[in-house]
Coordinates of C-alpha atoms in Angstrom, one line a residue:
E1 CA 79.9 71.1 -31.2
I2 CA 77.9 70.3 -34.3
S3 CA 74.1 71.0 -34.2
V4 CA 72.1 68.4 -36.1
V5 CA 68.5 67.7 -37.2
G6 CA 68.0 64.1 -38.3
I7 CA 65.8 62.0 -40.5
G8 CA 65.6 58.5 -39.0
D9 CA 66.1 56.8 -35.7
M10 CA 68.8 55.0 -33.8
G11 CA 67.4 51.6 -34.8
G12 CA 68.5 52.3 -38.4
D13 CA 72.0 51.4 -39.3
V14 CA 72.7 54.4 -41.5
F15 CA 71.2 57.0 -39.1
G16 CA 72.4 55.2 -36.0
N17 CA 76.0 54.8 -37.1
G18 CA 76.1 58.4 -38.3
M19 CA 74.9 59.7 -35.0
L20 CA 77.5 57.8 -33.1
L21 CA 80.5 59.0 -35.1
S22 CA 81.2 62.1 -32.9
K23 CA 80.5 62.8 -29.3
T24 CA 80.3 66.5 -30.1
L25 CA 77.0 66.1 -32.0
K26 CA 74.0 68.0 -30.6
L27 CA 71.0 66.2 -32.1
R28 CA 68.4 68.9 -31.5
A29 CA 65.6 67.1 -33.4
A30 CA 64.8 64.1 -35.5
F31 CA 61.8 62.4 -37.0
N32 CA 60.9 59.0 -38.6
H33 CA 57.6 57.6 -39.8
L34 CA 56.3 57.2 -36.2
H35 CA 57.8 59.9 -34.0
I36 CA 59.2 63.4 -33.7
F37 CA 62.1 63.7 -31.3
I38 CA 62.9 67.2 -29.8
D39 CA 65.9 68.0 -27.7
P40 CA 66.5 71.8 -28.0
D41 CA 69.8 72.0 -26.1
P42 CA 71.2 68.5 -25.4
D43 CA 74.3 67.7 -23.4
P44 CA 76.5 66.1 -26.2
E45 CA 78.1 63.4 -24.0
I46 CA 74.9 62.4 -22.2
A47 CA 72.9 62.4 -25.4
W48 CA 75.6 60.3 -27.1
Q49 CA 75.5 57.6 -24.4
E50 CA 71.7 57.4 -24.7
R51 CA 71.8 57.2 -28.5
K52 CA 74.3 54.4 -28.1
R53 CA 72.0 52.6 -25.8
L54 CA 69.2 52.8 -28.3
F55 CA 71.4 51.7 -31.1
E56 CA 72.4 48.6 -29.3
R57 CA 68.8 47.8 -28.3
P58 CA 67.0 45.6 -30.8
R59 CA 64.1 47.4 -32.7
S60 CA 64.4 50.6 -30.7
S61 CA 62.4 53.7 -31.5
W62 CA 62.5 57.3 -30.3
A63 CA 59.8 56.4 -27.8
D64 CA 62.5 54.4 -25.9
Y65 CA 64.6 57.5 -25.3
N66 CA 64.9 58.3 -21.6
S67 CA 62.8 61.5 -21.3
E68 CA 64.7 62.5 -18.1
L69 CA 67.8 63.1 -20.2
L70 CA 66.1 65.6 -22.6
S71 CA 66.9 69.3 -22.2
A72 CA 64.2 71.8 -21.2
G73 CA 61.4 71.9 -23.7
G74 CA 62.2 68.6 -25.3
G75 CA 59.9 65.6 -25.8
V76 CA 59.0 62.7 -28.1
F77 CA 55.7 63.1 -30.0
S78 CA 53.6 60.8 -32.1
R79 CA 53.2 61.7 -35.8
S80 CA 49.6 60.5 -35.5
A81 CA 48.7 63.3 -33.1
K82 CA 46.4 66.0 -34.5
Q83 CA 48.5 68.8 -32.9
I84 CA 51.8 69.0 -31.0
P85 CA 52.3 71.6 -28.2
L86 CA 55.3 73.8 -28.7
S87 CA 57.5 74.6 -25.7
P88 CA 59.1 78.1 -25.5
Q89 CA 62.5 76.5 -26.3
L90 CA 61.0 74.7 -29.4
R91 CA 59.3 77.8 -30.6
E92 CA 62.6 79.7 -30.3
M93 CA 64.4 76.9 -32.1
I94 CA 62.0 76.8 -35.1
A95 CA 61.4 80.6 -35.0
V96 CA 57.5 80.5 -34.8
G97 CA 55.0 82.3 -32.6
E98 CA 52.3 79.5 -32.6
E99 CA 51.9 77.4 -29.5
V100 CA 50.8 74.3 -31.4
L101 CA 51.5 72.8 -34.9
A102 CA 50.3 69.8 -36.8
P103 CA 53.1 67.1 -37.0
N104 CA 53.7 67.7 -40.7
A105 CA 53.9 71.4 -40.2
L106 CA 56.4 70.9 -37.4
I107 CA 58.6 68.6 -39.5
R108 CA 58.6 71.2 -42.3
K109 CA 59.8 73.8 -39.8
L110 CA 62.5 71.4 -38.4
L111 CA 63.8 71.0 -42.0
Q112 CA 64.3 74.7 -42.2
V113 CA 66.1 75.2 -38.8
D114 CA 69.4 76.9 -38.7
V115 CA 71.8 74.0 -37.8
D116 CA 75.2 72.8 -39.0
L117 CA 73.9 69.5 -40.4
I118 CA 70.8 67.7 -41.5
W119 CA 71.6 64.0 -41.4
N120 CA 69.3 62.0 -43.7
G121 CA 69.3 58.3 -42.6
G122 CA 65.7 57.7 -43.6
I123 CA 63.6 56.9 -46.6
G124 CA 61.9 59.5 -48.7
T125 CA 62.6 62.7 -50.7
Y126 CA 62.2 65.7 -48.4
V127 CA 63.7 68.5 -50.5
K128 CA 62.8 69.6 -54.0
A129 CA 63.4 72.7 -56.1
A130 CA 60.9 75.6 -56.2
E131 CA 60.4 75.0 -59.9
E132 CA 59.4 71.3 -59.3
S133 CA 56.0 70.1 -58.3
H134 CA 55.5 67.4 -55.7
A135 CA 54.3 65.2 -58.5
D136 CA 57.7 65.7 -60.3
V137 CA 59.4 64.2 -57.3
G138 CA 57.4 61.0 -57.3
D139 CA 57.2 60.4 -53.5
R140 CA 53.5 61.1 -52.6
S141 CA 53.9 59.8 -49.0
N142 CA 56.1 62.8 -48.1
D143 CA 54.4 65.5 -50.1
G144 CA 53.1 67.1 -46.8
L145 CA 56.7 67.4 -45.4
R146 CA 58.7 68.5 -48.4
V147 CA 60.4 71.9 -48.6
N148 CA 62.4 73.7 -51.3
G149 CA 66.1 73.7 -51.5
R150 CA 66.3 77.5 -51.2
D151 CA 64.5 77.3 -47.8
L152 CA 67.0 75.0 -46.1
R153 CA 69.2 76.9 -43.6
C154 CA 71.5 74.0 -42.6
R155 CA 75.1 74.4 -43.5
V156 CA 75.5 70.8 -44.8
F157 CA 73.0 68.2 -45.9
G158 CA 74.4 64.7 -45.6
E159 CA 72.6 62.0 -47.6
G160 CA 73.0 58.7 -45.7
G161 CA 69.7 57.7 -47.3
N162 CA 69.0 57.6 -51.0
L163 CA 67.0 60.4 -52.8
G164 CA 66.7 62.6 -49.7
L165 CA 66.8 65.6 -52.1
S166 CA 65.8 65.7 -55.8
Q167 CA 68.8 66.7 -58.0
L168 CA 67.2 70.0 -58.8
G169 CA 66.7 70.5 -55.0
R170 CA 70.4 69.9 -54.4
L171 CA 71.3 72.4 -57.0
E172 CA 69.0 75.0 -55.6
Y173 CA 70.2 74.5 -52.1
C174 CA 73.9 74.7 -53.1
R175 CA 73.4 77.8 -55.3
N176 CA 72.0 79.5 -52.2
G177 CA 75.0 78.7 -50.1
G178 CA 74.4 75.2 -48.8
I179 CA 76.8 72.2 -49.0
C180 CA 75.9 68.7 -50.2
N181 CA 77.2 66.1 -52.6
T182 CA 74.7 63.6 -53.9
D183 CA 73.3 60.4 -52.5
F184 CA 75.5 58.2 -54.8
I185 CA 78.6 60.0 -53.4
D186 CA 77.5 59.9 -49.8
N187 CA 76.6 56.2 -50.1
A188 CA 79.6 55.2 -52.2
A189 CA 81.3 53.3 -49.3
G190 CA 78.7 50.5 -49.5
V191 CA 79.3 49.7 -53.1
D192 CA 83.1 50.1 -52.6
C193 CA 82.9 47.6 -49.7
S194 CA 81.1 45.1 -51.8
D195 CA 83.7 45.4 -54.5
H196 CA 86.5 44.7 -52.0
E197 CA 84.5 41.7 -50.7
V198 CA 84.0 40.2 -54.1
N199 CA 87.7 40.6 -55.1
I200 CA 88.9 39.2 -51.8
K201 CA 86.6 36.2 -51.9
I202 CA 87.6 35.3 -55.4
L203 CA 91.2 35.4 -54.3
L204 CA 90.6 33.2 -51.2
N205 CA 88.3 30.8 -53.0
S206 CA 91.1 29.9 -55.3
Q207 CA 93.1 29.1 -52.3
L208 CA 90.3 26.9 -51.0
E209 CA 90.2 25.0 -54.3
S210 CA 93.9 24.4 -54.2
E211 CA 93.6 23.3 -50.6
D212 CA 96.1 25.9 -49.4
L213 CA 93.4 27.2 -47.1
T214 CA 90.6 25.6 -45.1
T215 CA 87.1 27.0 -45.0
K216 CA 87.6 27.7 -41.3
Q217 CA 90.8 29.6 -41.9
R218 CA 89.3 31.5 -44.8
N219 CA 86.3 32.6 -42.7
Q220 CA 88.5 33.6 -39.8
L221 CA 90.7 35.6 -42.2
L222 CA 87.7 37.4 -43.6
A223 CA 86.5 38.3 -40.1
D224 CA 90.0 39.5 -39.0
M225 CA 90.3 41.8 -42.1
T226 CA 87.1 43.7 -41.3
D227 CA 88.8 46.8 -40.1
D228 CA 91.5 46.6 -42.8
V229 CA 88.8 46.6 -45.5
A230 CA 87.0 49.5 -43.8
A231 CA 90.2 51.5 -43.8
L232 CA 90.6 51.0 -47.5
V233 CA 87.0 51.9 -48.2
L234 CA 87.2 55.1 -46.0
H235 CA 90.4 56.1 -47.7
N236 CA 88.9 55.8 -51.1
N237 CA 85.8 57.8 -50.1
Y238 CA 87.9 60.5 -48.3
R239 CA 89.8 61.1 -51.5
Q240 CA 86.7 61.0 -53.7
T241 CA 85.0 63.8 -51.7
L242 CA 88.3 65.6 -51.5
A243 CA 88.4 65.5 -55.3
I244 CA 85.0 67.2 -55.4
S245 CA 86.1 69.8 -52.9
L246 CA 89.3 70.6 -54.9
A247 CA 87.3 70.9 -58.1
R248 CA 85.0 73.3 -56.4
F249 CA 87.9 75.3 -54.9
K250 CA 89.3 76.1 -58.3
R251 CA 86.0 76.4 -60.2
D252 CA 86.7 79.9 -61.4
K253 CA 90.2 79.2 -62.8
H254 CA 89.1 75.9 -64.5
H255 CA 85.7 77.0 -65.6
H256 CA 86.4 76.5 -69.3
D257 CA 88.1 73.1 -68.6
Y258 CA 85.0 71.9 -66.7
L259 CA 82.7 73.0 -69.5
R260 CA 84.8 71.3 -72.1
F261 CA 84.7 68.1 -70.2
L262 CA 80.9 68.3 -69.9
E263 CA 80.6 68.9 -73.6
H264 CA 82.9 66.0 -74.3
L265 CA 80.7 63.6 -72.2
E266 CA 77.6 64.9 -74.1
E267 CA 79.2 64.7 -77.5
S268 CA 80.3 61.1 -76.8
G269 CA 76.8 60.1 -75.8
A270 CA 78.0 59.2 -72.3
L271 CA 75.8 61.8 -70.6
S272 CA 72.4 63.5 -71.1
R273 CA 72.2 66.9 -69.6
E274 CA 68.4 66.6 -69.4
L275 CA 68.5 63.3 -67.5
E276 CA 71.1 64.6 -65.1
F277 CA 69.4 68.0 -64.7
L278 CA 72.5 69.9 -65.9
P279 CA 72.0 73.4 -67.4
D280 CA 72.8 74.5 -70.9
N281 CA 76.0 76.4 -71.7
E282 CA 74.3 79.8 -71.6
T283 CA 72.9 79.2 -68.1
I284 CA 76.3 77.8 -67.0
H285 CA 78.0 81.0 -68.1
E286 CA 75.4 83.1 -66.4
L287 CA 75.7 81.2 -63.2
H288 CA 79.5 81.5 -63.5
S289 CA 79.3 85.2 -63.8
E290 CA 77.2 85.2 -60.6
G291 CA 79.7 82.9 -58.7
R292 CA 77.1 80.2 -58.5
S293 CA 78.3 77.7 -61.1
W294 CA 79.8 74.2 -60.6
T295 CA 78.0 73.2 -57.4
R296 CA 79.1 70.0 -55.6
P297 CA 76.2 67.9 -57.0
E298 CA 77.2 68.9 -60.5
L299 CA 80.9 68.2 -59.8
S300 CA 80.0 64.9 -58.2
L301 CA 78.5 63.8 -61.5
L302 CA 81.5 64.9 -63.5
V303 CA 83.9 63.1 -61.1
S304 CA 81.8 59.9 -61.4
Y305 CA 81.5 60.0 -65.1
A306 CA 85.2 60.6 -65.5
K307 CA 86.0 57.5 -63.5
V308 CA 83.6 55.4 -65.5
E309 CA 85.0 56.6 -68.8
L310 CA 88.6 56.4 -67.8
K311 CA 88.2 52.9 -66.5
E312 CA 86.6 51.7 -69.7
K313 CA 89.4 53.2 -71.8
L314 CA 92.1 51.6 -69.6
L315 CA 90.3 48.3 -70.0
E316 CA 90.3 48.6 -73.7
V317 CA 94.1 49.0 -74.0
G318 CA 95.1 46.6 -71.3
A319 CA 96.8 48.8 -68.7
A320 CA 98.6 45.9 -67.1
E321 CA 101.5 46.1 -69.5
D322 CA 104.1 47.7 -67.3
P323 CA 105.2 46.7 -63.7
W324 CA 104.4 50.1 -62.4
L325 CA 100.9 49.9 -63.8
E326 CA 100.5 46.3 -62.6
E327 CA 101.5 47.4 -59.0
R328 CA 98.1 49.2 -58.7
V329 CA 96.3 45.8 -58.3
Y330 CA 97.7 45.5 -54.8
G331 CA 96.0 48.7 -53.7
A332 CA 92.6 46.9 -53.7
F333 CA 93.7 44.4 -51.0
P334 CA 94.6 44.6 -47.3
Q335 CA 98.2 44.5 -46.3
R336 CA 98.1 41.0 -44.8
L337 CA 96.8 39.6 -48.2
R338 CA 99.5 41.4 -50.0
E339 CA 102.1 39.8 -47.8
C340 CA 100.7 36.3 -47.9
Y341 CA 99.4 36.1 -51.4
S342 CA 101.4 38.5 -53.5
A343 CA 101.7 36.2 -56.6
Q344 CA 98.1 35.1 -56.4
I345 CA 96.9 38.8 -56.3
R346 CA 99.0 39.6 -59.4
G347 CA 97.4 36.5 -61.1
H348 CA 93.8 37.4 -59.9
R349 CA 91.3 36.6 -62.6
L350 CA 89.9 40.2 -62.3
S351 CA 93.4 41.8 -62.1
R352 CA 92.8 43.7 -65.4
E353 CA 89.6 45.2 -64.1
I354 CA 91.0 46.0 -60.7
I355 CA 94.0 47.8 -62.1
A356 CA 91.8 49.8 -64.4
T357 CA 89.6 50.8 -61.5
Q358 CA 92.4 51.6 -59.2
L359 CA 94.2 53.7 -61.8
A360 CA 91.0 55.6 -62.8
N361 CA 90.2 56.4 -59.2
E362 CA 93.7 57.5 -58.4
M363 CA 94.1 59.7 -61.5
V364 CA 90.7 61.4 -61.1
N365 CA 91.0 61.8 -57.3
T366 CA 94.5 63.4 -57.4
M367 CA 94.7 65.1 -60.8
G368 CA 91.1 66.1 -61.4
F369 CA 88.3 64.8 -63.5
S370 CA 89.4 66.6 -66.7
Y371 CA 93.1 65.4 -66.4
S372 CA 93.0 62.7 -69.1
L373 CA 90.8 64.6 -71.5
R374 CA 93.1 67.6 -71.3
Q375 CA 96.1 65.5 -72.4
D376 CA 94.0 64.2 -75.3
L377 CA 93.0 67.7 -76.4
S378 CA 96.4 69.2 -75.9
L379 CA 98.6 66.4 -77.2
G380 CA 96.4 63.8 -78.7
A381 CA 97.4 61.4 -75.9
S382 CA 95.4 58.3 -75.2
A383 CA 94.2 57.3 -71.8
A384 CA 96.8 54.6 -71.7
D385 CA 99.6 57.1 -72.6
T386 CA 98.4 59.5 -69.8
A387 CA 98.3 56.6 -67.3
R388 CA 101.9 55.7 -68.2
A389 CA 103.0 59.3 -67.8
Y390 CA 101.0 59.6 -64.5
V391 CA 102.6 56.6 -62.8
T392 CA 106.0 57.9 -64.0
I393 CA 105.6 61.4 -62.5
V394 CA 104.1 60.0 -59.3
E395 CA 107.2 57.9 -58.7
L396 CA 109.8 60.4 -59.8
F397 CA 108.4 63.3 -57.8
E398 CA 107.1 61.1 -54.9
L399 CA 103.7 62.8 -55.3
D400 CA 101.8 60.2 -53.3
R401 CA 104.0 60.8 -50.3
L402 CA 103.5 64.5 -50.6
W403 CA 99.8 64.1 -51.0
R404 CA 99.6 62.0 -47.9
E405 CA 101.6 64.6 -45.9
V406 CA 99.1 67.3 -46.9
E407 CA 96.3 65.0 -45.9
R408 CA 97.8 64.7 -42.5
L409 CA 97.4 68.5 -42.1
D410 CA 93.6 68.0 -41.5
Y411 CA 92.5 70.2 -38.6
I412 CA 96.1 71.5 -38.2
V413 CA 96.0 74.2 -40.9
V414 CA 92.9 75.9 -42.4
T415 CA 91.1 74.0 -45.1
E416 CA 91.8 76.7 -47.8
L417 CA 95.5 76.3 -47.3
Q418 CA 95.3 72.6 -47.6
Y419 CA 93.4 73.0 -50.9
E420 CA 96.1 75.4 -52.1
L421 CA 98.8 72.8 -51.3
F422 CA 96.9 70.0 -53.0
H423 CA 96.5 72.2 -56.1
Q424 CA 100.2 72.9 -56.2
I425 CA 100.7 69.1 -56.3
M426 CA 98.1 68.8 -59.0
R427 CA 99.6 71.5 -61.1
L428 CA 103.1 70.0 -60.9
G429 CA 101.5 66.6 -61.9
R430 CA 99.7 68.0 -64.9
R431 CA 102.7 70.0 -66.2
S432 CA 105.1 67.1 -65.7
T433 CA 102.6 64.7 -67.4
R434 CA 102.6 67.0 -70.3
W435 CA 106.4 67.1 -70.5
F436 CA 106.7 63.3 -70.6
L437 CA 103.9 63.0 -73.2
R438 CA 105.6 65.6 -75.4
N439 CA 109.1 64.3 -75.1
K440 CA 108.8 60.6 -74.5
H441 CA 106.6 59.2 -77.2
A442 CA 107.3 55.5 -76.5
L443 CA 106.8 56.0 -72.8
Q444 CA 107.7 53.0 -70.7
P445 CA 107.4 53.8 -67.0
A446 CA 109.6 51.0 -65.7
Q447 CA 112.6 52.1 -67.8
L448 CA 112.1 55.8 -67.3
I449 CA 111.8 55.5 -63.5
A450 CA 114.8 53.3 -63.2
H451 CA 116.8 55.6 -65.5
M452 CA 115.8 58.9 -64.0
R453 CA 115.0 58.4 -60.4
P454 CA 118.6 58.5 -59.0
A455 CA 119.1 61.9 -60.5
F456 CA 115.7 63.1 -59.2
R457 CA 116.5 62.0 -55.7
E458 CA 119.9 63.7 -55.9
L459 CA 118.6 67.0 -57.2
M460 CA 115.2 67.6 -55.6
P461 CA 116.3 68.4 -52.0
G462 CA 118.5 71.3 -53.0
L463 CA 116.8 72.5 -56.2
W464 CA 115.3 75.5 -54.4
A465 CA 118.7 77.0 -53.9
L466 CA 119.2 77.4 -57.6
Q467 CA 116.3 79.8 -57.9
R468 CA 117.3 83.5 -58.1
N469 CA 115.9 87.0 -58.0
G470 CA 112.1 87.2 -58.4
W471 CA 111.7 83.4 -58.4
A472 CA 113.7 83.1 -55.2
E473 CA 111.7 85.8 -53.6
E474 CA 108.4 84.0 -54.5
F475 CA 109.8 80.8 -53.1
V476 CA 110.8 82.4 -49.8
A477 CA 107.4 84.2 -49.5
L478 CA 105.5 80.9 -50.0
R479 CA 107.7 78.9 -47.6
E480 CA 107.4 81.6 -44.9
R481 CA 103.6 82.0 -45.3
W482 CA 103.0 78.3 -45.2
C483 CA 105.3 77.7 -42.3
E484 CA 103.7 80.5 -40.3
A485 CA 100.3 78.8 -41.0
G486 CA 101.4 75.5 -39.5
V487 CA 102.9 73.6 -42.5
P488 CA 106.0 71.6 -41.6
E489 CA 109.1 73.3 -43.0
T490 CA 110.3 70.4 -45.1
L491 CA 106.9 70.0 -46.7
A492 CA 106.7 73.8 -47.3
I493 CA 110.1 73.8 -48.9
N494 CA 109.2 70.9 -51.1
I495 CA 106.0 72.4 -52.4
A496 CA 107.3 75.9 -52.7
S497 CA 110.0 74.5 -55.0
F498 CA 107.5 73.0 -57.5
D499 CA 108.0 75.7 -60.2
A500 CA 111.7 74.7 -60.1
Y501 CA 110.7 71.0 -60.1
F502 CA 109.0 71.5 -63.4
M503 CA 112.4 71.9 -65.0
L504 CA 113.7 68.6 -63.6
P505 CA 112.5 66.1 -66.3
G506 CA 114.2 68.2 -69.0
C507 CA 117.4 68.7 -67.0
V508 CA 117.7 65.1 -66.0
D509 CA 116.8 63.7 -69.5
A510 CA 119.2 66.0 -71.3
A511 CA 122.0 65.5 -68.9
L512 CA 121.8 61.7 -69.1
E513 CA 121.6 61.8 -72.9
I514 CA 124.8 63.9 -73.3
G515 CA 126.7 62.3 -70.5
C516 CA 126.7 65.4 -68.2
P517 CA 126.3 65.2 -64.4
P518 CA 122.6 66.2 -63.8
A519 CA 123.6 68.6 -61.1
R520 CA 125.9 70.5 -63.5
F521 CA 123.3 70.6 -66.2
S522 CA 120.6 71.9 -63.9
E523 CA 122.9 74.6 -62.5
L524 CA 123.6 75.9 -66.0
M525 CA 119.9 75.7 -67.0
F526 CA 118.8 77.7 -64.0
A527 CA 121.6 80.2 -64.5
L528 CA 120.4 80.8 -68.1
L529 CA 116.8 80.9 -66.9
D530 CA 117.7 83.8 -64.6
E531 CA 119.9 85.5 -67.2
L532 CA 117.0 85.3 -69.7
Q533 CA 114.4 86.4 -67.1
M534 CA 112.3 83.4 -68.0
D535 CA 111.3 83.0 -64.3
W536 CA 109.2 86.2 -64.9
A537 CA 107.7 84.8 -68.1
L538 CA 106.8 81.5 -66.5
Q539 CA 105.3 83.1 -63.4
C540 CA 103.2 85.3 -65.6
L541 CA 101.9 82.4 -67.6
I542 CA 101.1 80.4 -64.5
A543 CA 99.2 83.3 -62.9
W544 CA 97.5 84.3 -66.2
Q545 CA 93.7 83.7 -66.3
P546 CA 92.6 82.4 -69.7
E547 CA 89.3 83.4 -71.2
G548 CA 88.7 80.2 -72.9
R549 CA 90.0 76.7 -73.6
W550 CA 92.0 77.7 -76.6
Q551 CA 93.8 80.4 -74.7
D552 CA 94.4 77.8 -71.9
L553 CA 96.0 75.4 -74.4
A554 CA 98.0 78.2 -75.9
R555 CA 99.4 79.0 -72.5
E556 CA 100.4 75.4 -72.0
S557 CA 102.2 75.5 -75.4
Y558 CA 104.1 78.7 -74.4
V559 CA 105.3 77.1 -71.2
D560 CA 106.4 73.9 -72.9
S561 CA 108.2 75.8 -75.8
L562 CA 110.1 78.1 -73.4
E563 CA 111.3 75.1 -71.4
A564 CA 112.3 73.3 -74.6
L565 CA 114.3 76.3 -75.9
L566 CA 116.1 76.8 -72.7
R567 CA 117.0 73.1 -72.6
Q568 CA 118.2 73.2 -76.2
L569 CA 120.4 76.2 -75.4
S570 CA 121.8 74.4 -72.3
I571 CA 122.7 71.3 -74.3
G572 CA 124.4 73.4 -77.0
L573 CA 126.5 75.2 -74.5
L574 CA 127.6 72.1 -72.7
C575 CA 128.4 70.3 -75.9
Q576 CA 131.1 72.8 -76.8
P577 CA 134.6 71.4 -77.4
E578 CA 135.8 71.5 -73.8
P579 CA 132.8 72.2 -71.5
S580 CA 133.9 69.9 -68.7
S581 CA 137.0 72.0 -68.0
A582 CA 135.1 75.3 -67.9
G583 CA 133.2 76.7 -65.0
L584 CA 129.5 77.4 -65.5
D585 CA 130.0 81.2 -65.0
D586 CA 132.6 81.1 -67.7
I587 CA 130.3 79.2 -70.1
V588 CA 127.5 81.8 -69.5
S589 CA 130.0 84.7 -69.8
H590 CA 131.5 83.4 -73.0
W591 CA 128.0 82.9 -74.5
Q592 CA 127.0 86.4 -73.6
Q593 CA 130.2 87.9 -75.2
A594 CA 129.8 85.8 -78.3
N595 CA 126.2 86.8 -78.8
G596 CA 126.3 90.3 -77.3
A597 CA 124.0 92.0 -79.7
R598 CA 121.4 89.3 -79.7
V599 CA 121.4 89.0 -75.9
T600 CA 121.1 92.8 -75.5
R601 CA 118.2 92.8 -77.9
Y602 CA 116.4 90.0 -76.1
Q603 CA 116.9 91.6 -72.6
N604 CA 115.8 95.0 -73.9
T605 CA 112.6 93.4 -75.3
I606 CA 111.9 91.6 -72.0
S607 CA 112.5 94.8 -70.0
S608 CA 110.0 96.6 -72.2
L609 CA 107.4 93.9 -71.9
R610 CA 107.8 93.8 -68.1
A611 CA 107.2 97.5 -68.0
A612 CA 104.1 97.3 -70.1
A613 CA 100.9 98.3 -68.4
S614 CA 99.0 95.2 -69.6
Q615 CA 100.0 91.8 -70.5
D616 CA 98.2 89.1 -72.6
L617 CA 99.2 86.1 -74.6
S618 CA 100.6 88.3 -77.4
V619 CA 103.3 89.3 -75.0
F620 CA 104.5 85.7 -74.8
T621 CA 104.4 85.3 -78.5
V622 CA 107.0 88.1 -78.6
V623 CA 109.0 86.5 -75.8
L624 CA 109.0 83.1 -77.5
R625 CA 110.0 84.6 -80.9
E626 CA 112.9 86.6 -79.4
L627 CA 114.1 83.6 -77.4
Q628 CA 113.9 81.3 -80.4
D629 CA 115.9 83.8 -82.5
L630 CA 118.6 84.0 -79.7
V631 CA 118.9 80.3 -79.3
E632 CA 119.1 79.6 -83.0
A633 CA 121.7 82.3 -83.5
S634 CA 123.7 81.1 -80.5
L635 CA 123.8 77.5 -81.7
A636 CA 124.5 78.5 -85.3
R637 CA 127.5 80.7 -84.1
Q638 CA 128.7 77.8 -82.0
S639 CA 128.6 75.3 -84.9
A640 CA 130.4 77.8 -87.1

């Protein structure tokens, strides 16, 4: 059961639809411009049926509610009354001792009731920040009702109506433990629906002009697709709010990333902190130290700005230059249109804009709002380069399928575990994107996917078995913990293998380049990884918490360099005169014997570093130097 206080009435489409979405809602109170509705302890099923009756009745108001269905102490009161008598049940609900209150005073108390949800489906701004005056808000008609964000005690404030809270009111509410997005996020479905409608009508109008469709057929098709379009819109909005939740979940780890993205928007002139009520850096750091930074309203802004910026950049370069990029145009249309008008959709006169929008939404929703900027800062990659790498890794690793499987765990596993699984997918996506951008400068998704996908599909199911020692122990621990929490075993195995999956692009690319079976190459690379204790180094780097963006970029560089050196060594050992006739254990053994002193020095260094009481980035500088010396010496000896 979900306790609710509402702003609006069942005659309003926003309020009414919202209050019919669940039969477990307990609407304890609501108000509009005429009435105050009180039902302290409603029966959810009975109350839902009555709300439904009012919703279906033209021009209904709270005065039409059947008073016999109200719980004890309930009633419907006129806001024009001088005073409203308070029943014992109402006094207990709003925690006051008075027996009467003026209507406005009662509404202020209702806004401060301890409930799960305040559902705003009305017009007006009812919450401000303590630092704001009523004049700052600019809604004089509701000055007598308005409360401060810090005084709200609801767990969630849902903004079906626009401007229910001022932005500073939202921030104050969230920094005191509340949960809300912004009105432009909670209302995004309306705009999204209009976008779908325009795109679909342009498509069908061209069929009318060519006389392939009659007006009657077109209108019937539009009506028939109502639920299909609704499903597309709800899916987009589900993923958008999930993106905000995921950003919030990792706000401590990615604090410097978020701040750099905000600075980037400001430096580029895309955003004004003053206009968006965003604090300066000093305040952000102070809030971060208190655990109160990066609230959902702030993250909502960053997610939205990221999508706008990314779409504009993808439009500039013409993203529809590769079949896998062009495929994104179909995501904006219902299945029946894809089946009947595939060629016409691809030739849609807004296809370029649709593809850019779809890609921007997809990349930000699944990889985070700083994803593209991070590739730019780290590698100098353009938005188009990142988009090409993104569609490549999504197809090779089947990330969309894995993402949907985690989405299906809603209400099956705890939310925090779901977020953890999503972030594992995001981390693999970011790391793999970086690999392709570093190693495939003329990145062409169609060619790469066709070239590498067979090997990926062959290797991924059993890759976990190549992990050894500490890496294997970590894999087993994750798999068992997730399975015990309700994650299907196959999914748990897949995601627990992601650290190993990171090695796949290099394994497959190198194997295909030197004509070696990918399975053989990956087995050797993992054997060397274990011998060189690189699993320890990589795990430390992954878990390490950087103190700033330069340290974060340095950490990425270490991970990439370690992988590249390991791959270089594997290529060298497999390109010996007769590698195909030798077993992998023999190859490793021969290498160890031929480079005994170097290998011993390296292993002694790693053992000393592992035993050290503290570890920072300087440790990995030593690891990298020692590994580079060993690889260079090994390859030089082999050449000689």
